[in-house]
PDB file of C-alpha atoms in Angstrom:
ATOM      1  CA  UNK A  76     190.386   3.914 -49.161  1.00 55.00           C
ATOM      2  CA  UNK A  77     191.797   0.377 -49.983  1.00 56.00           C
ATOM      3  CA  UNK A  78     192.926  -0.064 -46.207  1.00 55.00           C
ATOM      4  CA  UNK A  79     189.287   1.048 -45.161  1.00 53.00           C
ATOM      5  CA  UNK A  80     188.098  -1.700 -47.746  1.00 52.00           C
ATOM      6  CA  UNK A  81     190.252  -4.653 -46.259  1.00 57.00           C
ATOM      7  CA  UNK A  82     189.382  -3.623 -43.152  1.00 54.00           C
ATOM      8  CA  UNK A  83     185.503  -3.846 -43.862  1.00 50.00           C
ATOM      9  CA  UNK A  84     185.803  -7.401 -45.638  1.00 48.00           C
ATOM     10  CA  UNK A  85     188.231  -8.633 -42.447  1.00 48.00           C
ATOM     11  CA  UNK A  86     185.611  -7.710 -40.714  1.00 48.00           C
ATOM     12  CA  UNK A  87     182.700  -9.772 -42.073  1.00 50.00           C
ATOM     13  CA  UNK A  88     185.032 -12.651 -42.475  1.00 51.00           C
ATOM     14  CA  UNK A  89     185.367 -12.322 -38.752  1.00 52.00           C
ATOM     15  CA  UNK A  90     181.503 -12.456 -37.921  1.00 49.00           C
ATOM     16  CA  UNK A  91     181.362 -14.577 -40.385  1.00 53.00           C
ATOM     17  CA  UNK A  92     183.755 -17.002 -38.178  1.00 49.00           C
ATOM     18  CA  UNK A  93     181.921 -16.453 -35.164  1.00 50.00           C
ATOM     19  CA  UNK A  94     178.953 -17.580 -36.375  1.00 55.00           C
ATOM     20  CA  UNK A  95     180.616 -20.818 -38.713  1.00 54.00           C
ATOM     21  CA  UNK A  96     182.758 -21.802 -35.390  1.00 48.00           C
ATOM     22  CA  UNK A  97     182.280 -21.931 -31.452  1.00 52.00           C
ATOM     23  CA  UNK A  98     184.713 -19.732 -29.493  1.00 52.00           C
ATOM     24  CA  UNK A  99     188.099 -19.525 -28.822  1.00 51.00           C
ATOM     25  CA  UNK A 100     188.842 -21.495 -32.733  1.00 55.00           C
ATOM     26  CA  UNK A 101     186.750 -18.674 -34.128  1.00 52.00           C
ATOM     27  CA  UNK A 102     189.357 -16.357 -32.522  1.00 58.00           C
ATOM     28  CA  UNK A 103     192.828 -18.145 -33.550  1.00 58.00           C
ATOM     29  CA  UNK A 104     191.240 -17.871 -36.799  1.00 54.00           C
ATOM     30  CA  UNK A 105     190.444 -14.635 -36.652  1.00 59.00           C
ATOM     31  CA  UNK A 106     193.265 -13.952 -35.744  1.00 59.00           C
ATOM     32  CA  UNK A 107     195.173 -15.588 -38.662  1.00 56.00           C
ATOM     33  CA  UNK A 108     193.286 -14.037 -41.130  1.00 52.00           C
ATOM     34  CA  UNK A 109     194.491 -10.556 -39.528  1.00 55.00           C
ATOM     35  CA  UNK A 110     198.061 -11.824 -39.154  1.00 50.00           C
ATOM     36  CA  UNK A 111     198.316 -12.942 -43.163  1.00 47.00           C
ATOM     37  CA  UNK A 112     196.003  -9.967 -44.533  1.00 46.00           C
ATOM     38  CA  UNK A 113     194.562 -12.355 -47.215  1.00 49.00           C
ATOM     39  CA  UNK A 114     191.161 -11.239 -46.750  1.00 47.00           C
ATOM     40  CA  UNK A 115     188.348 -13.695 -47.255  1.00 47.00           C
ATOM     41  CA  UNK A 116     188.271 -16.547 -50.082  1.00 52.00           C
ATOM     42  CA  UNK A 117     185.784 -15.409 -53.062  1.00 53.00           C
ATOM     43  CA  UNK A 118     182.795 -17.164 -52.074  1.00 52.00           C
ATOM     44  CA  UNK A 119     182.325 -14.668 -49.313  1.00 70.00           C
ATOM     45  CA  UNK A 120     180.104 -12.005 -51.007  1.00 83.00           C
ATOM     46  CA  UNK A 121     177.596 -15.139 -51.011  1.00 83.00           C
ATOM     47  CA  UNK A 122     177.924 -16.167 -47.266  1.00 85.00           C
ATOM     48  CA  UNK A 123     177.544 -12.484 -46.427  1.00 84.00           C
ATOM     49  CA  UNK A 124     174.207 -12.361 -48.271  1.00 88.00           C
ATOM     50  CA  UNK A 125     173.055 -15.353 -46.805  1.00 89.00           C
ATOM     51  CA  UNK A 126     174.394 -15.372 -43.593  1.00 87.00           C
ATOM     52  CA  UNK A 127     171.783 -13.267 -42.275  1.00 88.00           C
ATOM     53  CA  UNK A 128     169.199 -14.985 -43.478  1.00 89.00           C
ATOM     54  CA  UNK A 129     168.975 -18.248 -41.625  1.00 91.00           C
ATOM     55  CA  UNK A 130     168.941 -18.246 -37.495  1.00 92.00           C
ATOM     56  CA  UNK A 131     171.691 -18.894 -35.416  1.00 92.00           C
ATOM     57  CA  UNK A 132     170.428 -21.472 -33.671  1.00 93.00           C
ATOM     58  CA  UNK A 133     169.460 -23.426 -37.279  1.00 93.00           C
ATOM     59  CA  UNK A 134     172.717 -22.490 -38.796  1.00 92.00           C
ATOM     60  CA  UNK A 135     174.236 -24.287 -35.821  1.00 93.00           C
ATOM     61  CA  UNK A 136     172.293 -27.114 -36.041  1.00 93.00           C
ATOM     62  CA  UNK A 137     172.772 -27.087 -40.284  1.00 93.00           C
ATOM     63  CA  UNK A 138     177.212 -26.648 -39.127  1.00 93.00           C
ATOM     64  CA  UNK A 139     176.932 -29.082 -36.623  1.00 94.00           C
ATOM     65  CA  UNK A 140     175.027 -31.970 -39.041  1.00 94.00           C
ATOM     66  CA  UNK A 141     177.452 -31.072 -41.388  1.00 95.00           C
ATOM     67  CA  UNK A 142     180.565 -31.380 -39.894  1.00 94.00           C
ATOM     68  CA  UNK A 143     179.077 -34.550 -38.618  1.00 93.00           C
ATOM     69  CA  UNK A 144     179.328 -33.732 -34.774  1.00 92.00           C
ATOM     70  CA  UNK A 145     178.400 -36.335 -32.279  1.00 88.00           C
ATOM     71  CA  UNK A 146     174.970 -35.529 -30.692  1.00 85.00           C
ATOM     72  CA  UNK A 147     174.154 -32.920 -34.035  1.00 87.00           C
ATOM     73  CA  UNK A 148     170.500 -33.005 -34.316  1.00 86.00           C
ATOM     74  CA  UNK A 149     168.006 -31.645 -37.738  1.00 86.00           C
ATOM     75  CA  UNK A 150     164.927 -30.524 -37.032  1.00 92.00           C
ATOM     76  CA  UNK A 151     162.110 -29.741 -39.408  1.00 93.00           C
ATOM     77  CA  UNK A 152     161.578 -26.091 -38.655  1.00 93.00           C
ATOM     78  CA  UNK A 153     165.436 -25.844 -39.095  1.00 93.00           C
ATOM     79  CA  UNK A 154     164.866 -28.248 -42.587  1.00 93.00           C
ATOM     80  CA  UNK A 155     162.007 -25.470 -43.539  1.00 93.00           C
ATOM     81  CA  UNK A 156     164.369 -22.634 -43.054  1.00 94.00           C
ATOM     82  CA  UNK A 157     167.106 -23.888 -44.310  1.00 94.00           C
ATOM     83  CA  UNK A 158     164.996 -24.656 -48.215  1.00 95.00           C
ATOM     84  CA  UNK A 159     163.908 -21.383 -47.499  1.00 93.00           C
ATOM     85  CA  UNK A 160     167.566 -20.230 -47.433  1.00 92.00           C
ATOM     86  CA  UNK A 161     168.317 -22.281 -50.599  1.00 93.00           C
ATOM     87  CA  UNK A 162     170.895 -24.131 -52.219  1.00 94.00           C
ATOM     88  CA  UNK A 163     173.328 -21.791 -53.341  1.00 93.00           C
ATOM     89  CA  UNK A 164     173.494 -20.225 -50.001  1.00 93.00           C
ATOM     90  CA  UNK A 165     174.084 -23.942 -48.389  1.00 94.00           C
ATOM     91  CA  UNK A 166     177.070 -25.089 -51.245  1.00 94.00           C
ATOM     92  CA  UNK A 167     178.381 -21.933 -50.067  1.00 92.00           C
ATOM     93  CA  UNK A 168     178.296 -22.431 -46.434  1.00 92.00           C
ATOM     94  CA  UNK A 169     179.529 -26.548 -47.060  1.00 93.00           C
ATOM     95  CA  UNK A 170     182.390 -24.838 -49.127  1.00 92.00           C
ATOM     96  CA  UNK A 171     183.486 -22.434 -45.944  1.00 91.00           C
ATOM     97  CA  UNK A 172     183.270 -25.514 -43.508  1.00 92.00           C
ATOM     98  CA  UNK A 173     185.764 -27.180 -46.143  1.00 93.00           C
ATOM     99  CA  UNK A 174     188.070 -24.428 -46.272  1.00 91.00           C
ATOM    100  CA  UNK A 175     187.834 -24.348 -42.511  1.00 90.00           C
ATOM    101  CA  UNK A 176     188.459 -28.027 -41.798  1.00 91.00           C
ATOM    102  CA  UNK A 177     191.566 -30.318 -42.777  1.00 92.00           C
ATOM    103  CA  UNK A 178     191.666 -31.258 -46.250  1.00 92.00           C
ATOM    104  CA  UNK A 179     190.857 -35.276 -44.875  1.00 93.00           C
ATOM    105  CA  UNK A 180     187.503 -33.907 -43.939  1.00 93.00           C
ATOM    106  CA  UNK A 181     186.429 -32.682 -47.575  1.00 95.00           C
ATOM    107  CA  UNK A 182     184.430 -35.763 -48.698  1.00 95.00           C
ATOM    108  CA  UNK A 183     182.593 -36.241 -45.582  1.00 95.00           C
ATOM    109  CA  UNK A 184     181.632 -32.533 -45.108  1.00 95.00           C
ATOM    110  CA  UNK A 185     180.204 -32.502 -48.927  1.00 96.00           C
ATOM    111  CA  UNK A 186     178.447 -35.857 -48.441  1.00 96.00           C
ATOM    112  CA  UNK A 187     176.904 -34.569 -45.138  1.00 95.00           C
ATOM    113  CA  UNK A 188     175.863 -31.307 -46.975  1.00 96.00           C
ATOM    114  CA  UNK A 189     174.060 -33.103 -50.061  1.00 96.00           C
ATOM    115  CA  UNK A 190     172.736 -35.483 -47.168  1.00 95.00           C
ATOM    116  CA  UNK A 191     170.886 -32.997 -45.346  1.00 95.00           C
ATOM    117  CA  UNK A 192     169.844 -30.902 -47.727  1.00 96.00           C
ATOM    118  CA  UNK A 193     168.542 -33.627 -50.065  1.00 96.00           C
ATOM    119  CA  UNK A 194     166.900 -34.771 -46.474  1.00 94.00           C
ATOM    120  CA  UNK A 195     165.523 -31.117 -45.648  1.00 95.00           C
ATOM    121  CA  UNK A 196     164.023 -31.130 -49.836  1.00 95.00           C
ATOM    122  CA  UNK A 197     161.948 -33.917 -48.175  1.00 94.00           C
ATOM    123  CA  UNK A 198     160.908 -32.556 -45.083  1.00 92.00           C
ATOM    124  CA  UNK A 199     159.424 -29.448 -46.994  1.00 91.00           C
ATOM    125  CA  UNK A 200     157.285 -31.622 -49.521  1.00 92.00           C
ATOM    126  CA  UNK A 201     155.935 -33.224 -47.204  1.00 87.00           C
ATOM    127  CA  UNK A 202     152.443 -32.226 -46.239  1.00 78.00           C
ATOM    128  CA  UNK A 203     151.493 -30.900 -42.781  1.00 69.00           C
ATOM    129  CA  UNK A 204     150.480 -33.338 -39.808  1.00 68.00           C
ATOM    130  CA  UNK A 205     147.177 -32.183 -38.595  1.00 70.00           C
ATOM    131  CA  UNK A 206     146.334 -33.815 -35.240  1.00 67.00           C
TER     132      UNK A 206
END
């Protein structure tokens, strides 16, 4: 029963990668996390209630701002979804993209994840453009 239960949560860690990274990282990492049979870090219940939740396509625009890729673009609909989403479920997902990314990254990755969520808040109270 236990091995059926490590199993399962190696499992959603590993969607959970292929989502969070693009291809063939997403695999060495998977493939890690098989290798040392650590299972996922505690925060993962969270991700795997929010996860599906927000779009693909928005989650890789919210992972790409984040990380603070070259090129990353935020769009409003993506802002409006990601509120939607709320916070807890974005600390969480800025906390995976920590754990994921060198330790030099840390303060960057948290900086870009209160920027573009404070920058989302703002994008949702603001009223509708009517043309």
């Amino acid at each position: 029963m236990e091995s059926l239960a490590i199993t399962a949560v190696l499992l959603l860690f590993s969607l959970m990668m292929l989502i969070v990274l693009p291809g063939h990282e997403a695999r060495r990492l998977e493939e890690e996390v098989e290798e040392s049979a650590q299972g996922p870090p505690p925060y993962s219940p969270i991700i795997s209630s929010c996860a599906p939740k927000l779009p693909k396509n928005c989650g890789d625009e919210v992972r790409d701002s984040v990380l603070g890729l070259e090129g990353s673009v935020r769009t409003d609909e993506c802002c409006r979804q990601l509120v939607r989403w709320d916070k807890t479920c974005h600390d969480a997902f800025a906390q995976l993209l920590v754990s994921l990314e060198p330790a030099s990254q840390k303060s960057s990755i948290l900086a870009n994840s209160k920027t573009i969520w404070e920058g989302c808040v703002d994008v949702v109270a603001q009223p509708p453009v009517s043309f």
